[in-house]
């Protein structure tokens, strides 16, 4: 925590007011790395790093839910010199208990709200003043109307901002404004502290200046120049299967077939399509493997989603019938996730 945020928390606690801290990463350490050889622990079934959780002591994959005991030594070089890096909500909770020993700190994330009613219980305790500092994931940003909360701290605003997704800025802005809105809802004025390595980014600048209009304009400009929705229709094809070669072959073969079909349709005089159809990929997905299934994807940008609706389903079905590979193809219109 920065000195600014620490000081703000201290003065808030002195005034008997409440604090909400948002950190959108659960667990204790978000990646585990060997100091000797640099090996990073990953899920054996997914291409993602494992998160270390305390109580119980486990390494968890947040994608497939697999769990295992943390190793005593590095699986690659047998060194004992293993570093638990990256801070999650569990570690933040622990740090807060050390820095503010008198404060009642409560954590709200997927791990503490699993049981029915636990979410409500935390909210009630907060209302009754039984909690001084609430720390948690995006759950803490939602809908809490608490007049005695005068400080909201965004511990790491860059978590969502750095995702390779065209909606990263929008989601960041949305989460930050939502969280910031929790501060100062009563008569006492509120304060919001945002910790970021990108203070100049327009989503964060707009939050600081309370300039929703300005954010909207910048975001639209970015979407227009980058040809992203709402200025273009977007379809994401995700190819997945347990045989890496078959997945790659299907991704390439099918994307090639789509390319041909699009060219043919434009040459055949499909109205107004020329220059508007863009095919990006295929390439390995950002997360190249989930639950032992390898993943590739292709993006189709189009002036008109109906253009693809008219032939894509048949083309895919036909391709799969001919090639008989065990590869799943998912067609995602206006995809929610780009990972
Ligand atoms: Zn090692
Ligand atoms: Zn996994």
Tab-separated table of C-alpha atoms and ligand atoms in Angstrom:
chain	number	residue	atom	x	y	z
A	1	UNK	CA	0.000	0.000	0.000
A	2	UNK	CA	1.255	3.459	-0.862
A	3	UNK	CA	1.950	6.002	1.910
A	4	UNK	CA	-1.009	8.070	0.665
A	5	UNK	CA	-3.435	5.187	1.022
A	6	UNK	CA	-1.980	4.135	4.379
A	7	UNK	CA	-2.367	7.618	5.759
A	8	UNK	CA	-5.916	7.893	4.461
A	9	UNK	CA	-6.806	4.573	6.120
A	10	UNK	CA	-5.255	5.690	9.409
A	11	UNK	CA	-7.188	8.944	9.539
A	12	UNK	CA	-10.373	7.181	8.487
A	13	UNK	CA	-10.023	4.681	11.327
A	14	UNK	CA	-9.313	7.502	13.786
A	15	UNK	CA	-12.609	9.135	12.793
A	16	UNK	CA	-14.383	5.796	13.365
A	17	UNK	CA	-15.278	5.676	9.708
A	18	UNK	CA	-15.155	2.661	7.412
A	19	UNK	CA	-12.879	1.688	4.542
A	20	UNK	CA	-13.456	-0.468	1.466
A	21	UNK	CA	-10.413	-1.795	-0.394
A	22	UNK	CA	-10.783	-3.381	-3.807
A	23	UNK	CA	-8.240	-5.872	-5.133
A	24	UNK	CA	-9.551	-7.935	-7.980
A	25	UNK	CA	-7.402	-11.017	-7.378
A	26	UNK	CA	-8.294	-13.666	-4.867
A	27	UNK	CA	-5.902	-15.992	-3.108
A	28	UNK	CA	-2.640	-15.228	-1.337
A	29	UNK	CA	0.065	-15.154	-4.013
A	30	UNK	CA	-0.883	-14.871	-7.663
A	31	UNK	CA	2.213	-16.551	-9.042
A	32	UNK	CA	4.921	-18.792	-7.690
A	33	UNK	CA	8.373	-18.565	-9.169
A	34	UNK	CA	11.697	-20.311	-8.500
A	35	UNK	CA	14.391	-17.766	-7.672
A	36	UNK	CA	17.121	-20.061	-8.992
A	37	UNK	CA	15.880	-21.054	-12.438
A	38	UNK	CA	12.891	-18.769	-13.016
A	39	UNK	CA	10.438	-21.634	-13.373
A	40	UNK	CA	6.823	-20.491	-12.810
A	41	UNK	CA	4.297	-22.993	-11.479
A	42	UNK	CA	1.478	-23.601	-13.941
A	43	UNK	CA	-1.568	-25.822	-14.007
A	44	UNK	CA	-0.732	-29.074	-15.779
A	45	UNK	CA	-4.099	-29.025	-17.576
A	46	UNK	CA	-4.288	-25.300	-18.397
A	47	UNK	CA	-1.878	-22.698	-19.677
A	48	UNK	CA	-2.315	-20.461	-16.623
A	49	UNK	CA	-0.263	-19.797	-13.510
A	50	UNK	CA	-1.352	-21.351	-10.247
A	51	UNK	CA	-2.545	-19.223	-7.345
A	52	UNK	CA	-1.425	-19.961	-3.821
A	53	UNK	CA	-4.194	-20.035	-1.201
A	54	UNK	CA	-3.812	-20.240	2.565
A	55	UNK	CA	-6.077	-22.109	4.964
A	56	UNK	CA	-6.111	-24.633	3.445
A	57	UNK	CA	-2.601	-24.508	2.052
A	58	UNK	CA	-3.147	-25.157	-1.641
A	59	UNK	CA	-2.164	-24.266	-5.155
A	60	UNK	CA	-5.319	-23.619	-7.137
A	61	UNK	CA	-6.019	-23.281	-10.837
A	62	UNK	CA	-8.693	-20.608	-11.195
A	63	UNK	CA	-9.632	-21.988	-14.605
A	64	UNK	CA	-10.276	-25.685	-14.031
A	65	UNK	CA	-10.427	-25.706	-10.237
A	66	UNK	CA	-7.690	-28.327	-9.863
A	67	UNK	CA	-5.781	-28.175	-6.599
A	68	UNK	CA	-2.561	-29.562	-5.203
A	69	UNK	CA	-0.119	-29.191	-2.326
A	70	UNK	CA	2.551	-26.528	-2.810
A	71	UNK	CA	5.852	-28.255	-3.664
A	72	UNK	CA	8.736	-28.141	-1.161
A	73	UNK	CA	11.230	-27.686	-3.962
A	74	UNK	CA	11.194	-26.351	-7.513
A	75	UNK	CA	9.909	-29.129	-9.815
A	76	UNK	CA	12.524	-28.121	-12.378
A	77	UNK	CA	15.784	-27.598	-10.451
A	78	UNK	CA	14.966	-28.878	-6.933
A	79	UNK	CA	15.869	-25.555	-5.337
A	80	UNK	CA	14.173	-24.628	-2.054
A	81	UNK	CA	14.344	-20.971	-2.993
A	82	UNK	CA	10.746	-20.447	-4.104
A	83	UNK	CA	9.138	-17.036	-4.146
A	84	UNK	CA	5.424	-16.451	-3.625
A	85	UNK	CA	4.865	-13.309	-5.658
A	86	UNK	CA	1.922	-11.148	-6.628
A	87	UNK	CA	-0.597	-10.086	-4.038
A	88	UNK	CA	-4.118	-11.441	-3.714
A	89	UNK	CA	-6.892	-10.567	-1.263
A	90	UNK	CA	-5.685	-13.068	1.369
A	91	UNK	CA	-2.257	-11.470	1.551
A	92	UNK	CA	-3.757	-7.980	1.602
A	93	UNK	CA	-5.976	-9.002	4.513
A	94	UNK	CA	-2.929	-10.323	6.370
A	95	UNK	CA	-0.949	-7.125	5.709
A	96	UNK	CA	-3.816	-4.972	6.944
A	97	UNK	CA	-4.014	-6.974	10.159
A	98	UNK	CA	-0.305	-6.350	10.703
A	99	UNK	CA	-0.369	-2.630	9.899
A	100	UNK	CA	-3.645	-1.876	11.722
A	101	UNK	CA	-3.673	-4.374	14.606
A	102	UNK	CA	-6.723	-2.811	16.283
A	103	UNK	CA	-8.896	-2.710	13.176
A	104	UNK	CA	-11.526	-5.301	12.358
A	105	UNK	CA	-10.645	-6.473	8.855
A	106	UNK	CA	-13.013	-8.676	6.875
A	107	UNK	CA	-12.436	-10.188	3.450
A	108	UNK	CA	-15.162	-10.664	0.855
A	109	UNK	CA	-14.361	-12.791	-2.188
A	110	UNK	CA	-15.385	-16.087	-3.763
A	111	UNK	CA	-13.573	-17.977	-0.995
A	112	UNK	CA	-15.373	-16.303	1.923
A	113	UNK	CA	-18.845	-16.105	0.394
A	114	UNK	CA	-19.266	-19.711	-0.703
A	115	UNK	CA	-21.862	-20.515	1.939
A	116	UNK	CA	-25.437	-19.328	1.571
A	117	UNK	CA	-26.084	-16.073	3.398
A	118	UNK	CA	-22.417	-15.255	3.977
A	119	UNK	CA	-22.553	-12.350	1.542
A	120	UNK	CA	-25.561	-10.913	3.377
A	121	UNK	CA	-23.885	-11.457	6.764
A	122	UNK	CA	-20.850	-9.387	5.753
A	123	UNK	CA	-23.123	-6.639	4.476
A	124	UNK	CA	-25.106	-6.602	7.732
A	125	UNK	CA	-21.922	-6.475	9.822
A	126	UNK	CA	-20.728	-3.569	7.729
A	127	UNK	CA	-24.029	-1.730	8.284
A	128	UNK	CA	-23.868	-2.328	12.035
A	129	UNK	CA	-20.345	-0.949	12.187
A	130	UNK	CA	-18.784	-4.299	13.114
A	131	UNK	CA	-16.253	-3.999	10.300
A	132	UNK	CA	-13.605	-1.286	9.981
A	133	UNK	CA	-11.960	-2.376	6.749
A	134	UNK	CA	-13.654	-4.483	4.095
A	135	UNK	CA	-11.237	-5.929	1.561
A	136	UNK	CA	-12.319	-7.921	-1.444
A	137	UNK	CA	-12.677	-8.544	-5.141
A	138	UNK	CA	-15.175	-6.786	-7.426
A	139	UNK	CA	-17.948	-8.037	-5.126
A	140	UNK	CA	-17.219	-5.117	-2.798
A	141	UNK	CA	-17.915	-2.634	-5.585
A	142	UNK	CA	-21.507	-3.610	-6.042
A	143	UNK	CA	-24.477	-1.760	-4.687
A	144	UNK	CA	-23.419	-1.287	-1.084
A	145	UNK	CA	-25.009	1.888	0.247
A	146	UNK	CA	-23.181	2.629	3.461
A	147	UNK	CA	-23.121	6.181	4.819
A	148	UNK	CA	-20.150	5.556	7.118
A	149	UNK	CA	-17.817	4.385	4.341
A	150	UNK	CA	-15.722	7.445	3.587
A	151	UNK	CA	-12.685	5.877	1.939
A	152	UNK	CA	-12.442	3.556	-1.046
A	153	UNK	CA	-9.015	2.311	-2.096
A	154	UNK	CA	-8.383	0.654	-5.450
A	155	UNK	CA	-5.264	-1.324	-4.606
A	156	UNK	CA	-4.335	-2.257	-8.169
A	157	UNK	CA	-6.313	-0.597	-10.945
A	158	UNK	CA	-4.139	-2.253	-13.581
A	159	UNK	CA	-5.429	-5.815	-13.133
A	160	UNK	CA	-8.299	-5.382	-15.588
A	161	UNK	CA	-6.612	-2.695	-17.661
A	162	UNK	CA	-3.819	-4.977	-18.839
A	163	UNK	CA	-6.007	-7.776	-20.168
A	164	UNK	CA	-5.665	-8.254	-23.937
A	165	UNK	CA	-9.290	-7.411	-24.638
A	166	UNK	CA	-10.740	-4.459	-26.522
A	167	UNK	CA	-13.140	-3.875	-23.623
A	168	UNK	CA	-10.370	-3.645	-20.990
A	169	UNK	CA	-10.714	0.136	-20.642
A	170	UNK	CA	-14.496	0.019	-20.469
A	171	UNK	CA	-14.479	-2.706	-17.834
A	172	UNK	CA	-11.837	-0.908	-15.813
A	173	UNK	CA	-13.747	2.360	-15.924
A	174	UNK	CA	-16.974	0.618	-15.003
A	175	UNK	CA	-15.443	-1.212	-12.043
A	176	UNK	CA	-13.598	1.849	-10.769
A	177	UNK	CA	-16.583	4.192	-10.967
A	178	UNK	CA	-18.743	1.550	-9.315
A	179	UNK	CA	-16.246	1.095	-6.481
A	180	UNK	CA	-15.610	4.822	-6.158
A	181	UNK	CA	-19.352	5.335	-5.815
A	182	UNK	CA	-19.230	3.482	-2.482
A	183	UNK	CA	-17.377	6.361	-0.818
A	184	UNK	CA	-19.141	9.268	0.833
A	185	UNK	CA	-22.751	8.253	0.315
A	186	UNK	CA	-23.756	9.778	3.656
A	187	UNK	CA	-23.246	13.287	4.941
A	188	UNK	CA	-19.508	12.926	5.397
A	189	UNK	CA	-17.431	13.552	2.290
A	190	UNK	CA	-15.802	10.559	0.639
A	191	UNK	CA	-12.329	9.978	-0.710
A	192	UNK	CA	-11.114	7.573	-3.375
A	193	UNK	CA	-7.476	6.502	-3.744
A	194	UNK	CA	-6.472	4.705	-6.933
A	195	UNK	CA	-3.130	2.890	-7.153
A	196	UNK	CA	-1.962	2.410	-10.729
A	197	UNK	CA	1.093	2.372	-12.962
A	198	UNK	CA	-1.037	4.018	-15.692
A	199	UNK	CA	-2.253	7.265	-14.097
A	200	UNK	CA	-2.436	8.926	-17.514
A	201	UNK	CA	-4.685	6.287	-19.042
A	202	UNK	CA	-7.980	7.868	-20.085
A	203	UNK	CA	-10.111	5.463	-18.049
A	204	UNK	CA	-8.308	6.545	-14.886
A	205	UNK	CA	-8.053	10.222	-15.821
A	206	UNK	CA	-11.802	10.250	-16.503
A	207	UNK	CA	-12.470	8.738	-13.090
A	208	UNK	CA	-10.349	11.401	-11.419
A	209	UNK	CA	-12.118	14.208	-13.265
A	210	UNK	CA	-15.508	12.562	-12.896
A	211	UNK	CA	-15.822	12.877	-16.656
A	212	UNK	CA	-18.039	10.079	-17.970
A	213	UNK	CA	-18.697	12.034	-21.151
A	214	UNK	CA	-14.971	12.360	-21.821
A	215	UNK	CA	-14.413	8.655	-21.258
A	216	UNK	CA	-17.234	7.817	-23.633
A	217	UNK	CA	-15.779	10.000	-26.385
A	218	UNK	CA	-12.253	8.568	-26.044
A	219	UNK	CA	-13.520	5.010	-25.938
A	220	UNK	CA	-15.668	5.491	-29.040
A	221	UNK	CA	-12.712	6.964	-30.903
A	222	UNK	CA	-10.571	3.966	-29.945
A	223	UNK	CA	-13.285	1.545	-31.040
A	224	UNK	CA	-13.766	3.345	-34.334
A	225	UNK	CA	-10.088	3.540	-35.296
A	226	UNK	CA	-9.426	-0.023	-34.131
A	227	UNK	CA	-12.580	-1.270	-35.888
A	228	UNK	CA	-14.159	-2.792	-32.816
A	229	UNK	CA	-17.812	-3.027	-31.795
A	230	UNK	CA	-20.072	-1.072	-32.012
A	231	UNK	CA	-18.442	0.034	-35.292
A	232	UNK	CA	-18.119	-3.483	-36.588
A	233	UNK	CA	-19.746	-6.822	-35.972
A	234	UNK	CA	-17.360	-9.244	-34.307
A	235	UNK	CA	-17.414	-13.019	-34.405
A	236	UNK	CA	-14.895	-15.127	-32.556
A	237	UNK	CA	-14.316	-18.721	-33.610
A	238	UNK	CA	-12.726	-20.843	-30.907
A	239	UNK	CA	-11.216	-24.177	-31.886
A	240	UNK	CA	-10.384	-26.616	-29.103
A	241	UNK	CA	-9.402	-30.233	-28.653
A	242	UNK	CA	-7.002	-32.562	-26.891
A	243	UNK	CA	-4.842	-33.096	-29.988
A	244	UNK	CA	-2.783	-29.927	-30.510
A	245	UNK	CA	-2.019	-30.711	-34.165
A	246	UNK	CA	-5.636	-31.425	-35.048
A	247	UNK	CA	-6.730	-28.161	-33.437
A	248	UNK	CA	-4.171	-26.193	-35.413
A	249	UNK	CA	-5.085	-27.996	-38.649
A	250	UNK	CA	-8.795	-27.347	-38.182
A	251	UNK	CA	-8.212	-23.702	-37.262
A	252	UNK	CA	-6.130	-23.196	-40.396
A	253	UNK	CA	-8.307	-25.275	-42.700
A	254	UNK	CA	-11.571	-23.760	-41.624
A	255	UNK	CA	-10.269	-20.187	-41.602
A	256	UNK	CA	-8.947	-20.784	-45.118
A	257	UNK	CA	-12.341	-22.046	-46.233
A	258	UNK	CA	-14.045	-18.992	-44.727
A	259	UNK	CA	-11.578	-16.738	-46.526
A	260	UNK	CA	-12.416	-18.387	-49.842
A	261	UNK	CA	-16.138	-18.163	-49.227
A	262	UNK	CA	-15.957	-14.470	-48.334
A	263	UNK	CA	-13.911	-13.659	-51.447
A	264	UNK	CA	-16.335	-15.586	-53.593
A	265	UNK	CA	-19.345	-13.814	-52.135
A	266	UNK	CA	-17.812	-10.392	-52.611
A	267	UNK	CA	-16.792	-11.245	-56.183
A	268	UNK	CA	-20.318	-12.530	-56.689
A	269	UNK	CA	-21.611	-9.080	-55.849
A	270	UNK	CA	-22.661	-9.391	-52.216
A	271	UNK	CA	-23.720	-5.781	-51.749
A	272	UNK	CA	-21.565	-3.294	-49.880
A	273	UNK	CA	-19.194	-5.810	-48.292
A	274	UNK	CA	-15.986	-4.896	-50.042
A	275	UNK	CA	-13.289	-3.713	-47.643
A	276	UNK	CA	-15.472	-4.289	-44.616
A	277	UNK	CA	-14.762	-7.954	-44.068
A	278	UNK	CA	-11.608	-8.644	-42.115
A	279	UNK	CA	-10.346	-12.042	-41.019
A	280	UNK	CA	-7.725	-12.098	-38.277
A	281	UNK	CA	-5.946	-15.337	-37.513
A	282	UNK	CA	-6.028	-18.155	-36.905
A	283	UNK	CA	-3.673	-17.980	-33.978
A	284	UNK	CA	-3.305	-19.666	-30.608
A	285	UNK	CA	-5.750	-18.188	-28.096
A	286	UNK	CA	-4.310	-16.021	-25.312
A	287	UNK	CA	-4.882	-18.936	-22.948
A	288	UNK	CA	-3.533	-21.703	-25.131
A	289	UNK	CA	-4.840	-24.613	-23.072
A	290	UNK	CA	-7.763	-25.128	-20.677
A	291	UNK	CA	-8.568	-28.485	-19.052
A	292	UNK	CA	-6.178	-30.288	-21.382
A	293	UNK	CA	-7.830	-28.845	-24.470
A	294	UNK	CA	-5.610	-26.827	-26.785
A	295	UNK	CA	-7.165	-23.630	-28.082
A	296	UNK	CA	-6.887	-21.522	-31.223
A	297	UNK	CA	-9.071	-18.690	-32.384
A	298	UNK	CA	-9.978	-16.595	-35.407
A	299	UNK	CA	-11.677	-13.205	-35.381
A	300	UNK	CA	-14.097	-12.157	-38.080
A	301	UNK	CA	-14.850	-8.459	-38.309
A	302	UNK	CA	-17.819	-7.647	-40.458
A	303	UNK	CA	-20.024	-4.744	-41.439
A	304	UNK	CA	-23.003	-7.009	-41.037
A	305	UNK	CA	-23.372	-10.092	-38.830
A	306	UNK	CA	-26.165	-11.380	-41.090
A	307	UNK	CA	-23.608	-11.744	-43.863
A	308	UNK	CA	-21.928	-14.566	-41.928
A	309	UNK	CA	-25.159	-15.949	-40.528
A	310	UNK	CA	-26.151	-16.730	-44.108
A	311	UNK	CA	-23.383	-19.271	-44.714
A	312	UNK	CA	-21.063	-19.819	-41.716
A	313	UNK	CA	-23.018	-22.543	-39.838
A	314	UNK	CA	-23.328	-24.700	-42.973
A	315	UNK	CA	-19.701	-24.137	-43.920
A	316	UNK	CA	-18.478	-25.274	-40.486
A	317	UNK	CA	-20.772	-28.310	-40.420
A	318	UNK	CA	-19.623	-29.338	-43.882
A	319	UNK	CA	-15.950	-28.892	-43.031
A	320	UNK	CA	-16.269	-31.010	-39.908
A	321	UNK	CA	-18.175	-33.743	-41.727
A	322	UNK	CA	-15.414	-33.967	-44.338
A	323	UNK	CA	-12.447	-33.814	-41.988
A	324	UNK	CA	-13.641	-35.833	-39.008
A	325	UNK	CA	-11.204	-34.293	-36.550
A	326	UNK	CA	-12.123	-34.302	-32.891
A	327	UNK	CA	-12.065	-30.540	-32.678
A	328	UNK	CA	-14.835	-28.441	-31.199
A	329	UNK	CA	-15.661	-25.203	-32.991
A	330	UNK	CA	-17.535	-22.524	-31.095
A	331	UNK	CA	-18.983	-19.505	-32.882
A	332	UNK	CA	-19.197	-16.592	-30.492
A	333	UNK	CA	-21.005	-13.508	-31.777
A	334	UNK	CA	-19.948	-10.322	-29.979
A	335	UNK	CA	-17.816	-12.416	-27.615
A	336	UNK	CA	-17.741	-11.608	-23.928
A	337	UNK	CA	-14.213	-12.922	-23.512
A	338	UNK	CA	-11.300	-12.544	-25.911
A	339	UNK	CA	-8.991	-14.831	-23.915
B	1	LIG	ZN1	14.004	-23.896	-10.142
B	2	LIG	ZN1	-6.278	-25.726	-14.704
